[in-house]
PDB file of C-alpha atoms and ligand atoms in Angstrom:
ATOM      1  CA  MET A  30      -3.813  12.223  26.394  1.00 49.00           C
ATOM      2  CA  MET A  31      -3.853   9.621  29.175  1.00 51.00           C
ATOM      3  CA  ASP A  32      -4.993  12.209  31.751  1.00 49.00           C
ATOM      4  CA  SER A  33      -6.807   9.818  34.025  1.00 48.00           C
ATOM      5  CA  ASN A  34      -3.665   7.752  34.369  1.00 48.00           C
ATOM      6  CA  SER A  35      -1.185  10.569  34.727  1.00 46.00           C
ATOM      7  CA  THR A  36      -3.195  12.184  37.533  1.00 49.00           C
ATOM      8  CA  THR A  37      -3.400   8.973  39.558  1.00 56.00           C
ATOM      9  CA  ASN A  38      -0.022   7.735  38.292  1.00 61.00           C
ATOM     10  CA  LYS A  39      -1.643   4.390  37.553  1.00 86.00           C
ATOM     11  CA  LYS A  40       0.083   2.563  34.727  1.00 95.00           C
ATOM     12  CA  VAL A  41      -1.723   0.841  31.901  1.00 98.00           C
ATOM     13  CA  ARG A  42      -0.617  -2.779  32.185  1.00 98.00           C
ATOM     14  CA  ILE A  43      -0.573  -5.014  29.123  1.00 98.00           C
ATOM     15  CA  LEU A  44      -0.047  -8.791  29.083  1.00 99.00           C
ATOM     16  CA  PHE A  45       0.506 -10.588  25.767  1.00 99.00           C
ATOM     17  CA  VAL A  46      -0.425 -14.279  25.764  1.00 99.00           C
ATOM     18  CA  CYS A  47       0.278 -17.172  23.361  1.00 99.00           C
ATOM     19  CA  LEU A  48       0.657 -20.941  23.803  1.00 98.00           C
ATOM     20  CA  GLY A  49       4.344 -21.430  24.631  1.00 98.00           C
ATOM     21  CA  ASN A  50       5.455 -17.883  25.524  1.00 98.00           C
ATOM     22  CA  ILE A  51       8.586 -18.452  23.453  1.00 98.00           C
ATOM     23  CA  CYS A  52       7.575 -17.152  19.994  1.00 98.00           C
ATOM     24  CA  ARG A  53       4.639 -14.770  19.529  1.00 98.00           C
ATOM     25  CA  SER A  54       3.990 -13.227  22.941  1.00 98.00           C
ATOM     26  CA  PRO A  55       7.623 -12.479  23.931  1.00 98.00           C
ATOM     27  CA  ALA A  56       8.038 -10.896  20.484  1.00 98.00           C
ATOM     28  CA  ALA A  57       4.911  -8.785  21.084  1.00 99.00           C
ATOM     29  CA  GLU A  58       6.335  -7.819  24.480  1.00 98.00           C
ATOM     30  CA  GLY A  59       9.693  -6.777  22.979  1.00 98.00           C
ATOM     31  CA  ILE A  60       8.107  -4.839  20.110  1.00 98.00           C
ATOM     32  CA  MET A  61       5.659  -3.037  22.408  1.00 98.00           C
ATOM     33  CA  LYS A  62       8.381  -2.184  24.946  1.00 98.00           C
ATOM     34  CA  LYS A  63      10.498  -0.627  22.210  1.00 98.00           C
ATOM     35  CA  LEU A  64       7.525   1.375  20.931  1.00 98.00           C
ATOM     36  CA  VAL A  65       6.697   2.560  24.464  1.00 98.00           C
ATOM     37  CA  GLU A  66      10.315   3.688  24.945  1.00 98.00           C
ATOM     38  CA  LYS A  67      10.377   5.435  21.567  1.00 98.00           C
ATOM     39  CA  ASN A  68       7.273   7.375  22.652  1.00 98.00           C
ATOM     40  CA  GLU A  69       8.760   8.009  26.137  1.00 98.00           C
ATOM     41  CA  LEU A  70       5.767   6.382  27.803  1.00 98.00           C
ATOM     42  CA  GLN A  71       7.644   4.026  30.150  1.00 97.00           C
ATOM     43  CA  ASP A  72       6.113   5.787  33.169  1.00 97.00           C
ATOM     44  CA  PHE A  73       2.604   5.103  31.878  1.00 97.00           C
ATOM     45  CA  ILE A  74       2.641   1.720  30.159  1.00 98.00           C
ATOM     46  CA  GLU A  75       3.934  -1.621  31.489  1.00 98.00           C
ATOM     47  CA  VAL A  76       4.299  -4.718  29.311  1.00 98.00           C
ATOM     48  CA  ASP A  77       4.710  -8.449  30.058  1.00 98.00           C
ATOM     49  CA  SER A  78       3.940 -11.805  28.381  1.00 98.00           C
ATOM     50  CA  ALA A  79       2.868 -15.334  29.347  1.00 98.00           C
ATOM     51  CA  GLY A  80       1.868 -18.695  27.834  1.00 98.00           C
ATOM     52  CA  THR A  81      -1.289 -20.741  28.377  1.00 98.00           C
ATOM     53  CA  SER A  82       1.017 -23.775  28.678  1.00 98.00           C
ATOM     54  CA  GLY A  83       3.956 -24.073  31.038  1.00 97.00           C
ATOM     55  CA  TRP A  84       5.889 -26.240  28.554  1.00 98.00           C
ATOM     56  CA  HIS A  85       8.808 -23.835  28.192  1.00 98.00           C
ATOM     57  CA  GLU A  86       8.750 -22.211  31.638  1.00 98.00           C
ATOM     58  CA  GLY A  87      11.983 -20.299  32.355  1.00 98.00           C
ATOM     59  CA  GLU A  88      13.328 -20.628  28.793  1.00 98.00           C
ATOM     60  CA  LEU A  89      14.444 -17.683  26.678  1.00 98.00           C
ATOM     61  CA  PRO A  90      12.415 -17.042  23.506  1.00 98.00           C
ATOM     62  CA  ASP A  91      12.871 -19.516  20.638  1.00 98.00           C
ATOM     63  CA  GLU A  92      16.213 -18.872  18.932  1.00 98.00           C
ATOM     64  CA  ARG A  93      14.548 -18.515  15.515  1.00 98.00           C
ATOM     65  CA  MET A  94      12.233 -15.816  16.911  1.00 98.00           C
ATOM     66  CA  ARG A  95      15.220 -14.082  18.497  1.00 98.00           C
ATOM     67  CA  ALA A  96      17.215 -14.198  15.244  1.00 98.00           C
ATOM     68  CA  HIS A  97      14.343 -12.793  13.170  1.00 98.00           C
ATOM     69  CA  GLY A  98      13.839 -10.106  15.817  1.00 98.00           C
ATOM     70  CA  GLU A  99      17.528  -9.162  15.780  1.00 98.00           C
ATOM     71  CA  LYS A 100      17.325  -8.526  12.027  1.00 98.00           C
ATOM     72  CA  ARG A 101      14.782  -5.809  12.916  1.00 98.00           C
ATOM     73  CA  ALA A 102      16.888  -4.537  15.833  1.00 98.00           C
ATOM     74  CA  TYR A 103      14.820  -6.144  18.616  1.00 98.00           C
ATOM     75  CA  ASN A 104      16.177  -8.031  21.585  1.00 96.00           C
ATOM     76  CA  PHE A 105      13.623 -10.635  22.700  1.00 98.00           C
ATOM     77  CA  SER A 106      14.887 -11.857  26.061  1.00 97.00           C
ATOM     78  CA  SER A 107      11.934 -12.337  28.409  1.00 96.00           C
ATOM     79  CA  PRO A 108      11.953 -15.838  30.029  1.00 98.00           C
ATOM     80  CA  ALA A 109       8.764 -17.881  29.590  1.00 98.00           C
ATOM     81  CA  ARG A 110       6.159 -18.170  32.309  1.00 98.00           C
ATOM     82  CA  LYS A 111       2.693 -19.640  32.512  1.00 98.00           C
ATOM     83  CA  PHE A 112      -0.465 -17.497  32.519  1.00 98.00           C
ATOM     84  CA  ARG A 113      -2.089 -17.489  35.976  1.00 98.00           C
ATOM     85  CA  LYS A 114      -5.453 -16.380  37.357  1.00 98.00           C
ATOM     86  CA  ALA A 115      -3.817 -13.489  39.248  1.00 98.00           C
ATOM     87  CA  ASP A 116      -2.943 -11.955  35.857  1.00 98.00           C
ATOM     88  CA  PHE A 117      -6.597 -10.898  35.580  1.00 98.00           C
ATOM     89  CA  ASP A 118      -6.049  -8.641  38.607  1.00 98.00           C
ATOM     90  CA  ASN A 119      -2.559  -7.494  37.632  1.00 98.00           C
ATOM     91  CA  PHE A 120      -3.232  -6.419  34.019  1.00 98.00           C
ATOM     92  CA  ASP A 121      -5.679  -4.115  32.244  1.00 98.00           C
ATOM     93  CA  TYR A 122      -5.305  -5.650  28.777  1.00 98.00           C
ATOM     94  CA  ILE A 123      -4.828  -9.390  28.241  1.00 98.00           C
ATOM     95  CA  ILE A 124      -4.033  -9.701  24.560  1.00 99.00           C
ATOM     96  CA  VAL A 125      -4.085 -13.153  22.986  1.00 99.00           C
ATOM     97  CA  MET A 126      -2.701 -14.297  19.643  1.00 99.00           C
ATOM     98  CA  ASP A 127      -5.295 -16.831  18.464  1.00 98.00           C
ATOM     99  CA  LYS A 128      -8.690 -18.324  19.253  1.00 98.00           C
ATOM    100  CA  ASN A 129      -7.241 -21.253  21.248  1.00 98.00           C
ATOM    101  CA  ASN A 130      -5.399 -18.793  23.477  1.00 98.00           C
ATOM    102  CA  TYR A 131      -8.643 -16.827  23.772  1.00 98.00           C
ATOM    103  CA  ASN A 132     -10.682 -19.861  24.838  1.00 98.00           C
ATOM    104  CA  ASN A 133      -8.020 -21.070  27.295  1.00 98.00           C
ATOM    105  CA  VAL A 134      -7.660 -17.677  28.970  1.00 98.00           C
ATOM    106  CA  LYS A 135     -11.428 -17.082  28.958  1.00 98.00           C
ATOM    107  CA  SER A 136     -11.994 -20.429  30.700  1.00 98.00           C
ATOM    108  CA  MET A 137      -9.813 -19.188  33.581  1.00 98.00           C
ATOM    109  CA  SER A 138     -11.672 -15.880  33.944  1.00 98.00           C
ATOM    110  CA  ASP A 139     -14.155 -15.161  36.696  1.00 97.00           C
ATOM    111  CA  GLY A 140     -16.976 -12.794  35.783  1.00 97.00           C
ATOM    112  CA  LYS A 141     -17.556 -10.162  33.132  1.00 98.00           C
ATOM    113  CA  GLU A 142     -14.891  -7.714  34.290  1.00 98.00           C
ATOM    114  CA  GLN A 143     -12.094 -10.273  33.919  1.00 98.00           C
ATOM    115  CA  ALA A 144     -13.421 -11.704  30.641  1.00 98.00           C
ATOM    116  CA  GLY A 145     -13.758  -8.160  29.290  1.00 98.00           C
ATOM    117  CA  LYS A 146     -10.007  -7.628  29.592  1.00 98.00           C
ATOM    118  CA  ILE A 147      -9.278 -10.290  26.944  1.00 98.00           C
ATOM    119  CA  ARG A 148      -8.666  -9.038  23.396  1.00 98.00           C
ATOM    120  CA  MET A 149      -7.365 -10.569  20.177  1.00 98.00           C
ATOM    121  CA  MET A 150      -4.047  -9.033  19.053  1.00 98.00           C
ATOM    122  CA  THR A 151      -5.457  -8.671  15.548  1.00 98.00           C
ATOM    123  CA  ASP A 152      -8.261  -6.430  16.896  1.00 98.00           C
ATOM    124  CA  TYR A 153      -5.557  -3.729  16.777  1.00 98.00           C
ATOM    125  CA  SER A 154      -4.312  -4.457  13.248  1.00 98.00           C
ATOM    126  CA  VAL A 155      -4.240  -1.492  10.897  1.00 97.00           C
ATOM    127  CA  GLN A 156      -2.305  -2.448   7.733  1.00 97.00           C
ATOM    128  CA  HIS A 157      -2.927  -6.189   8.185  1.00 95.00           C
ATOM    129  CA  SER A 158      -6.612  -5.998   9.083  1.00 92.00           C
ATOM    130  CA  HIS A 159      -7.511  -9.024   6.935  1.00 95.00           C
ATOM    131  CA  HIS A 160      -5.772 -11.319   9.484  1.00 96.00           C
ATOM    132  CA  ASP A 161      -7.945 -12.387  12.404  1.00 97.00           C
ATOM    133  CA  TYR A 162      -5.255 -14.178  14.416  1.00 98.00           C
ATOM    134  CA  VAL A 163      -1.457 -14.316  14.706  1.00 98.00           C
ATOM    135  CA  PRO A 164      -0.481 -17.787  13.389  1.00 98.00           C
ATOM    136  CA  ASP A 165       1.747 -20.056  15.455  1.00 98.00           C
ATOM    137  CA  PRO A 166       5.181 -20.105  13.710  1.00 98.00           C
ATOM    138  CA  TYR A 167       6.673 -22.931  15.811  1.00 98.00           C
ATOM    139  CA  TYR A 168       6.421 -25.818  13.320  1.00 97.00           C
ATOM    140  CA  GLY A 169       6.891 -23.696  10.190  1.00 97.00           C
ATOM    141  CA  GLY A 170       9.692 -21.936   8.341  1.00 97.00           C
ATOM    142  CA  ALA A 171      11.268 -18.490   8.193  1.00 98.00           C
ATOM    143  CA  SER A 172       8.333 -16.852   6.417  1.00 98.00           C
ATOM    144  CA  GLY A 173       6.078 -17.692   9.365  1.00 98.00           C
ATOM    145  CA  PHE A 174       8.356 -15.815  11.750  1.00 98.00           C
ATOM    146  CA  GLU A 175       8.510 -12.824   9.413  1.00 98.00           C
ATOM    147  CA  LEU A 176       4.711 -12.794   9.144  1.00 98.00           C
ATOM    148  CA  VAL A 177       4.425 -12.864  12.942  1.00 98.00           C
ATOM    149  CA  LEU A 178       6.734  -9.837  13.197  1.00 98.00           C
ATOM    150  CA  ASP A 179       4.823  -7.958  10.472  1.00 98.00           C
ATOM    151  CA  LEU A 180       1.499  -8.601  12.236  1.00 98.00           C
ATOM    152  CA  LEU A 181       2.865  -7.743  15.684  1.00 98.00           C
ATOM    153  CA  GLU A 182       4.569  -4.503  14.619  1.00 98.00           C
ATOM    154  CA  ASP A 183       1.348  -3.348  12.971  1.00 98.00           C
ATOM    155  CA  ALA A 184      -0.926  -4.344  15.876  1.00 98.00           C
ATOM    156  CA  CYS A 185       1.417  -2.836  18.513  1.00 98.00           C
ATOM    157  CA  GLU A 186       1.165   0.519  16.709  1.00 98.00           C
ATOM    158  CA  GLY A 187      -2.627   0.155  16.652  1.00 98.00           C
ATOM    159  CA  LEU A 188      -2.703  -0.797  20.334  1.00 98.00           C
ATOM    160  CA  LEU A 189      -0.605   2.220  21.318  1.00 98.00           C
ATOM    161  CA  GLN A 190      -2.949   4.524  19.380  1.00 98.00           C
ATOM    162  CA  ALA A 191      -5.965   2.906  21.087  1.00 98.00           C
ATOM    163  CA  ILE A 192      -4.441   3.439  24.549  1.00 97.00           C
ATOM    164  CA  LYS A 193      -3.416   7.006  23.747  1.00 95.00           C
ATOM    165  CA  SER A 194      -6.949   7.887  22.653  1.00 94.00           C
ATOM    166  CA  GLN A 195      -8.538   6.478  25.832  1.00 87.00           C
TER     167      GLN A 195
HETATM  168  P1  4NP B  10       4.163 -19.624  20.782  1.00 72.71           P
HETATM  169  O1  4NP B  10       4.662 -20.829  19.849  1.00 72.71           O
HETATM  170  O2  4NP B  10       2.804 -20.053  21.344  1.00 72.71           O
HETATM  171  O3  4NP B  10       4.043 -18.486  19.849  1.00 72.71           O
HETATM  172  O4  4NP B  10       5.219 -19.436  21.858  1.00 72.71           O
HETATM  173  C1  4NP B  10       4.785 -22.171  20.285  1.00 72.71           C
HETATM  174  C2  4NP B  10       5.870 -22.543  21.045  1.00 72.71           C
HETATM  175  C3  4NP B  10       6.030 -23.862  21.434  1.00 72.71           C
HETATM  176  C4  4NP B  10       5.097 -24.798  21.048  1.00 72.71           C
HETATM  177  C5  4NP B  10       4.009 -24.420  20.291  1.00 72.71           C
HETATM  178  C6  4NP B  10       3.837 -23.097  19.909  1.00 72.71           C
HETATM  179  N1  4NP B  10       5.267 -26.167  21.419  1.00 72.71           N
HETATM  180  O5  4NP B  10       4.503 -27.024  20.928  1.00 72.71           O
HETATM  181  O6  4NP B  10       6.193 -26.480  22.209  1.00 72.71           O
END
């Protein structure tokens, strides 16, 4: 498992991306970090998040997202930042939440290698495989935030399995 990385000590670097970087992607970051710690893989996997917009730059995650996360024992605390071109060099997986995120990130990519790093979060869904994007919860109610957490927990498990089997 993960031999090529352990021999070179090169981490697998994952960046989750949504629109505002205050709801979906910081939640994905927090869920994945907790899963990585639970599996004692902190030395092998690094996780971050960003938004295609800079609208909420420097802000903590949305308080509704934080409250729903706390009910599941997560602490979402990563301040928002905007996705930048250098992220294509700094990350191995750039994982977007919906098709708009995909198109925005893709339009900033340069060549096949960079574009090939972009994946939909729902590509890693296992239990929730009938969803093909993670819906934006920002203008909706509590059930939207719960759905986001259900989809992200499932896809983070699937992503970890995919990385482990590399
Ligand atoms: P996110 O949700 O992309 O999951 O962080 C949103 C956050 C803020 C806005 C839209 C979506 N907004 O319009 O400010």
